[in-house]
Tab-separated table of C-alpha atoms in Angstrom:
chain	number	residue	atom	x	y	z
A	1343	MET	CA	35.537	97.447	132.779
A	1344	THR	CA	37.757	96.608	129.698
A	1345	ASN	CA	37.994	98.975	127.687
A	1346	SER	CA	37.182	97.847	123.915
A	1347	PHE	CA	39.565	96.428	122.231
A	1348	ASP	CA	40.959	97.901	118.164
A	1349	GLN	CA	39.221	96.895	115.656
A	1350	ASN	CA	42.591	95.137	114.677
A	1351	THR	CA	42.610	92.919	117.520
A	1352	LEU	CA	38.426	92.088	117.283
A	1353	ARG	CA	40.132	90.962	113.353
A	1354	SER	CA	42.241	89.394	115.062
A	1355	LEU	CA	41.441	87.435	117.126
A	1356	SER	CA	38.041	86.538	115.097
A	1357	LYS	CA	40.381	84.975	112.125
A	1358	ILE	CA	41.901	82.658	115.020
A	1359	ILE	CA	38.932	81.993	116.076
A	1360	GLY	CA	37.078	80.922	113.227
A	1361	GLU	CA	39.998	79.541	111.434
A	1362	GLN	CA	42.048	77.721	114.080
A	1363	ILE	CA	39.178	76.645	116.695
A	1364	LEU	CA	35.747	76.566	115.796
A	1365	THR	CA	33.570	75.205	114.264
A	1366	HIS	CA	30.127	76.440	112.814
A	1367	LYS	CA	28.223	74.744	115.942
A	1368	GLN	CA	30.896	75.329	118.733
A	1369	ILE	CA	30.602	79.175	117.527
A	1370	ASN	CA	27.094	79.096	117.859
A	1371	GLU	CA	27.637	77.613	121.287
A	1372	GLN	CA	30.041	79.386	122.487
A	1373	PHE	CA	27.626	82.892	120.971
A	1374	GLN	CA	24.662	80.829	123.878
A	1375	ASN	CA	28.074	80.402	126.734
A	1376	SER	CA	28.328	84.102	126.377
A	1377	GLY	CA	25.359	86.311	125.737
A	1378	LEU	CA	26.339	87.153	122.774
A	1379	VAL	CA	23.166	87.387	119.621
A	1380	ASP	CA	24.424	86.723	116.640
A	1381	THR	CA	24.209	89.437	113.842
A	1382	GLY	CA	24.002	87.384	110.893
A	1383	GLU	CA	26.723	89.257	108.774
A	1384	GLY	CA	29.263	87.571	107.135
A	1385	THR	CA	29.514	84.466	105.332
A	1386	ASN	CA	32.511	82.646	106.531
A	1387	LYS	CA	33.508	81.878	110.367
A	1388	PRO	CA	35.774	84.844	110.850
A	1389	ASP	CA	33.367	87.176	109.528
A	1390	ARG	CA	30.656	86.055	111.616
A	1391	ILE	CA	32.519	86.099	114.732
A	1392	TYR	CA	34.315	90.026	114.545
A	1393	HIS	CA	30.082	91.047	112.810
A	1394	THR	CA	29.359	89.857	115.712
A	1395	LEU	CA	31.864	90.700	118.644
A	1396	THR	CA	31.920	94.483	117.026
A	1397	ALA	CA	28.245	94.836	117.824
A	1398	ARG	CA	27.955	93.970	121.024
A	1399	GLN	CA	31.164	96.584	122.037
A	1400	LYS	CA	29.517	98.877	120.304
A	1401	GLN	CA	26.736	97.664	122.184
A	1402	ASP	CA	28.992	97.330	125.692
A	1403	LYS	CA	31.152	100.185	124.755
A	1404	CYS	CA	33.566	98.115	126.160
A	1405	ALA	CA	35.080	94.822	125.623
A	1406	ASN	CA	33.803	92.571	129.153
A	1407	ASN	CA	31.759	90.607	127.039
A	1408	VAL	CA	33.928	90.254	123.734
A	1409	LEU	CA	36.544	89.258	126.400
A	1410	GLY	CA	34.618	86.689	128.613
A	1411	PHE	CA	34.076	85.516	124.671
A	1412	VAL	CA	37.254	84.169	124.126
A	1413	ILE	CA	37.925	82.989	127.713
A	1414	LYS	CA	35.582	80.561	127.513
A	1415	ILE	CA	37.115	79.597	123.955
A	1416	ILE	CA	40.884	79.556	125.738
A	1417	ASN	CA	39.443	77.063	128.269
A	1418	PRO	CA	41.056	74.685	129.536
A	1419	LYS	CA	38.444	71.990	130.736
A	1420	ARG	CA	37.127	72.610	126.888
A	1421	TYR	CA	41.288	70.691	125.674
A	1422	ASP	CA	41.706	66.981	125.862
A	1423	SER	CA	45.900	68.168	124.509
A	1424	GLU	CA	47.939	70.370	126.175
A	1425	GLU	CA	49.929	70.792	123.272
A	1426	GLU	CA	46.557	72.171	121.735
A	1427	PHE	CA	45.362	74.613	124.178
A	1428	GLU	CA	48.792	75.672	124.356
A	1429	ARG	CA	48.990	76.414	121.182
A	1430	HIS	CA	45.314	78.434	120.556
A	1431	ARG	CA	46.225	80.140	123.706
A	1432	THR	CA	49.639	81.619	122.229
A	1433	ALA	CA	47.702	82.185	119.465
A	1434	ILE	CA	45.521	84.349	120.938
A	1435	ASN	CA	47.656	85.811	123.217
A	1436	GLU	CA	49.976	87.608	120.672
A	1437	LYS	CA	46.552	89.736	119.966
A	1438	LEU	CA	45.638	90.653	123.365
A	1439	LEU	CA	48.947	92.004	124.212
A	1440	TYR	CA	48.580	94.641	122.308
A	1441	GLU	CA	45.120	95.429	124.325
A	1442	GLY	CA	47.946	94.806	127.348
A	1443	ILE	CA	45.458	91.818	128.427
A	1444	GLU	CA	47.247	88.267	128.290
A	1445	ILE	CA	45.096	84.534	129.347
A	1446	ASP	CA	46.985	82.177	132.165
A	1447	LYS	CA	47.827	78.891	132.313
A	1448	THR	CA	44.520	78.714	133.921
A	1449	GLY	CA	42.434	80.254	131.410
A	1450	GLN	CA	41.987	83.381	133.779
A	1451	PRO	CA	43.056	87.184	131.961
A	1452	LYS	CA	45.876	89.274	133.453
A	1453	ILE	CA	47.369	93.096	132.934
A	1454	VAL	CA	49.904	93.576	131.082
A	1455	ASP	CA	51.832	96.290	128.893
A	1456	LYS	CA	50.947	96.278	126.449
A	1457	ALA	CA	53.091	94.976	123.533
A	1458	LYS	CA	54.248	97.661	121.305
A	1459	THR	CA	55.711	95.552	118.146
A	1460	ILE	CA	55.469	92.206	116.011
A	1461	SER	CA	58.100	90.595	117.376
A	1462	GLU	CA	57.586	91.644	120.869
A	1463	ALA	CA	53.999	89.984	120.542
A	1464	LYS	CA	55.466	86.943	119.695
A	1465	ARG	CA	57.842	86.563	122.598
A	1466	ARG	CA	56.197	86.958	124.523
A	1467	SER	CA	52.742	85.283	123.555
A	1468	MET	CA	55.698	81.885	122.980
A	1469	ARG	CA	55.706	80.301	126.338
A	1470	VAL	CA	56.954	77.356	124.971
A	1471	LYS	CA	60.513	78.994	124.674
A	1472	GLU	CA	60.029	78.651	129.231
A	1473	ARG	CA	59.201	75.202	129.362
A	1474	VAL	CA	58.929	72.056	127.347
A	1475	HIS	CA	56.614	69.059	128.236
A	1476	GLY	CA	58.527	69.759	132.082
A	1477	ILE	CA	61.817	70.181	130.663
A	1478	GLY	CA	63.756	74.053	130.979
A	1479	ILE	CA	65.075	74.439	127.446
A	1480	HIS	CA	68.811	75.523	128.335
A	1481	LEU	CA	69.893	78.469	127.515
A	1482	ASP	CA	72.485	78.508	125.455
A	1483	ILE	CA	69.610	77.046	122.609
A	1484	LEU	CA	67.463	79.874	122.439
A	1485	PRO	CA	70.098	82.377	120.868
A	1486	TYR	CA	70.837	80.112	118.089
A	1487	CYS	CA	66.983	79.399	117.068
A	1488	GLU	CA	65.098	82.163	118.221
A	1489	SER	CA	65.254	84.330	115.084
A	1490	GLU	CA	63.958	81.664	113.315
A	1491	TRP	CA	61.862	81.044	116.222
A	1492	LEU	CA	59.448	83.738	116.149
A	1493	ASN	CA	58.911	83.929	111.855
A	1494	GLU	CA	57.956	80.057	112.392
A	1495	ASN	CA	60.816	79.156	110.199
A	1496	TYR	CA	60.615	75.837	111.815
A	1497	PHE	CA	62.951	73.750	109.530
A	1498	HIS	CA	65.629	76.708	109.439
A	1499	ALA	CA	64.893	76.463	113.898
A	1500	ILE	CA	66.302	73.068	113.891
A	1501	LEU	CA	69.267	73.040	111.927
A	1502	GLU	CA	70.543	75.562	113.883
A	1503	ILE	CA	69.207	73.991	117.582
A	1504	THR	CA	72.057	71.051	116.566
A	1505	LYS	CA	74.484	73.902	115.659
A	1506	SER	CA	74.315	74.950	119.477
A	1507	VAL	CA	75.321	71.405	120.493
A	1508	ALA	CA	78.449	71.668	117.752
A	1509	GLU	CA	79.534	74.845	119.218
A	1510	LYS	CA	79.695	73.136	123.031
A	1511	LEU	CA	81.165	70.877	121.681
A	1512	ARG	CA	84.251	72.968	120.126
A	1513	GLN	CA	84.327	75.777	122.844
A	1514	LYS	CA	84.440	72.406	125.849
A	1515	SER	CA	87.821	71.225	122.946
A	1516	GLY	CA	89.094	72.798	121.131
A	1517	TYR	CA	88.369	70.636	118.415
A	1518	SER	CA	86.363	72.789	115.071
A	1519	SER	CA	85.617	69.241	113.001
A	1520	ASP	CA	81.989	68.965	112.744
A	1521	GLY	CA	79.007	66.376	112.835
A	1522	ALA	CA	79.955	62.362	113.972
A	1523	GLU	CA	84.250	62.969	113.597
A	1524	LEU	CA	83.829	65.637	116.085
A	1525	VAL	CA	81.828	63.473	118.700
A	1526	ASP	CA	84.895	60.434	118.160
A	1527	GLU	CA	86.853	63.805	118.684
A	1528	CYS	CA	85.771	64.283	121.534
A	1529	PHE	CA	84.026	61.452	123.203
A	1530	GLY	CA	86.702	58.531	121.568
A	1531	LEU	CA	88.134	56.154	124.135
A	1532	GLY	CA	90.475	54.450	120.953
A	1533	LYS	CA	92.708	51.089	122.519
A	1534	ASP	CA	94.089	53.444	125.231
A	1535	LYS	CA	91.100	54.404	126.979
A	1536	LYS	CA	91.495	58.009	127.505
A	1537	PRO	CA	88.562	60.429	126.124
A	1538	MET	CA	89.859	64.675	125.165
A	1539	LEU	CA	86.114	64.994	127.406
A	1540	ALA	CA	84.055	62.921	130.136
A	1541	PHE	CA	81.249	63.361	132.118
A	1542	ASN	CA	82.751	60.559	134.747
A	1543	THR	CA	84.992	59.137	136.216
A	1544	LEU	CA	85.578	56.181	133.618
A	1545	GLN	CA	87.142	53.738	136.549
A	1546	SER	CA	84.159	50.668	135.758
A	1547	ASP	CA	82.428	49.365	133.177
A	1548	SER	CA	78.778	50.940	133.708
A	1549	ASP	CA	80.925	54.506	133.606
A	1550	GLU	CA	82.583	53.514	129.760
A	1551	SER	CA	79.994	52.001	128.917
A	1552	GLU	CA	77.417	55.109	129.700
A	1553	HIS	CA	80.365	57.606	128.162
A	1554	LYS	CA	79.926	54.570	125.342
A	1555	GLY	CA	75.721	55.391	124.843
A	1556	PHE	CA	76.591	59.257	125.120
A	1557	GLY	CA	78.500	59.933	122.149
A	1558	ASN	CA	76.449	57.166	120.322
A	1559	PHE	CA	73.131	59.005	121.373
A	1560	VAL	CA	74.966	62.638	120.197
A	1561	LYS	CA	75.624	61.253	117.059
A	1562	GLY	CA	72.392	59.936	116.972
A	1563	PHE	CA	71.180	62.845	117.311
A	1564	PHE	CA	72.989	64.811	114.913
A	1565	SER	CA	71.752	61.908	111.646
A	1566	MET	CA	68.618	62.340	112.615
A	1567	TYR	CA	68.068	66.073	113.660
A	1568	ARG	CA	70.441	68.182	111.317
A	1569	ASN	CA	71.772	65.817	107.793
A	1570	PRO	CA	68.056	65.606	106.679
A	1571	LYS	CA	67.337	68.916	107.176
A	1572	ALA	CA	70.114	69.920	105.211
A	1573	HIS	CA	69.891	68.124	102.367
A	1574	ASP	CA	66.370	67.765	101.742
A	1575	PRO	CA	65.210	71.368	100.373
A	1576	LYS	CA	62.388	72.576	102.441
A	1577	ILE	CA	59.625	72.655	100.171
A	1578	LEU	CA	59.501	69.284	100.329
A	1579	GLU	CA	59.187	68.837	103.774
A	1580	ASP	CA	56.327	70.043	106.637
A	1581	THR	CA	57.867	70.987	109.393
A	1582	GLN	CA	55.460	71.522	112.345
A	1583	LEU	CA	56.574	73.113	115.479
A	1584	THR	CA	55.719	69.760	117.464
A	1585	GLU	CA	59.392	68.646	115.353
A	1586	MET	CA	60.859	71.729	117.037
A	1587	THR	CA	59.448	71.254	120.023
A	1588	GLU	CA	60.711	67.538	120.249
A	1589	VAL	CA	64.017	68.847	118.835
A	1590	LEU	CA	64.296	71.210	121.119
A	1591	VAL	CA	63.905	68.498	124.155
A	1592	VAL	CA	66.827	66.347	123.198
A	1593	ALA	CA	69.064	69.257	122.781
A	1594	THR	CA	68.138	69.759	126.699
A	1595	ILE	CA	69.222	66.824	127.536
A	1596	ILE	CA	72.461	67.375	125.560
A	1597	GLN	CA	73.397	70.636	126.245
A	1598	ASN	CA	72.980	69.490	130.524
A	1599	LYS	CA	75.107	66.625	130.255
A	1600	LEU	CA	77.208	69.140	127.882
A	1601	ASP	CA	77.472	71.417	130.970
A	1602	LYS	CA	79.157	68.477	133.675
A	1603	THR	CA	81.763	67.383	131.041
A	1604	PHE	CA	84.782	68.174	131.415
A	1605	LYS	CA	88.289	68.218	129.997
A	1606	THR	CA	90.155	65.145	131.361
A	1607	GLY	CA	94.043	65.883	130.611
A	1608	LEU	CA	93.910	62.705	128.656
A	1609	LYS	CA	94.464	64.437	125.709
């Protein structure tokens, strides 16, 4: 038996489901699928759901049917997009964690320790931190952007992610510059073909081409993701989680390559 949910949890779940997930028609369908009877109270979707769930929980003296309703909604079979599924699952889990419940990637609930604070609930629900599009996020990135991430400040999170790459370059090289200048100082071959940093032996045209390509890739990363964010006012740009996810993937690729990069001893 699932213990009755706190009224605040019911209200929060109803708001997420009503505003982000289901249409009025879909609410009717999911009520029927879950054996719930619409109380007819409330003029908007969140209120309809809240009053119906509250009435059923009061009748059952437990949250079994309330949780069953949520599980039927956060069911991977309902979704065509994994991104949308994960977004909804994350939002629902952030509230369920206060009740000691979490819905896993298969759509099944499991018992977990109850979250006690807002930051804890956000941190534990945001499973995108662990893997993005099948790529494990580099551990050196998270300390730079976690605070902005948890506060859903994706605009500044992107800036911080790019800083993680610049700082790794400075640590590797000992230089103190930034952006394209830093990349040129680290990877520039020069006339004598003696770069400060390399990740291969530079013994062949292929090695040299790969080396130059990576340097250009890193400079492009800064130009595309950092410089526009540094100059454009936040209010003029609708920066979304999907864009931050993209930056995380690219930054992880760069960080993984930098882990294999070494000082050549030539400079």
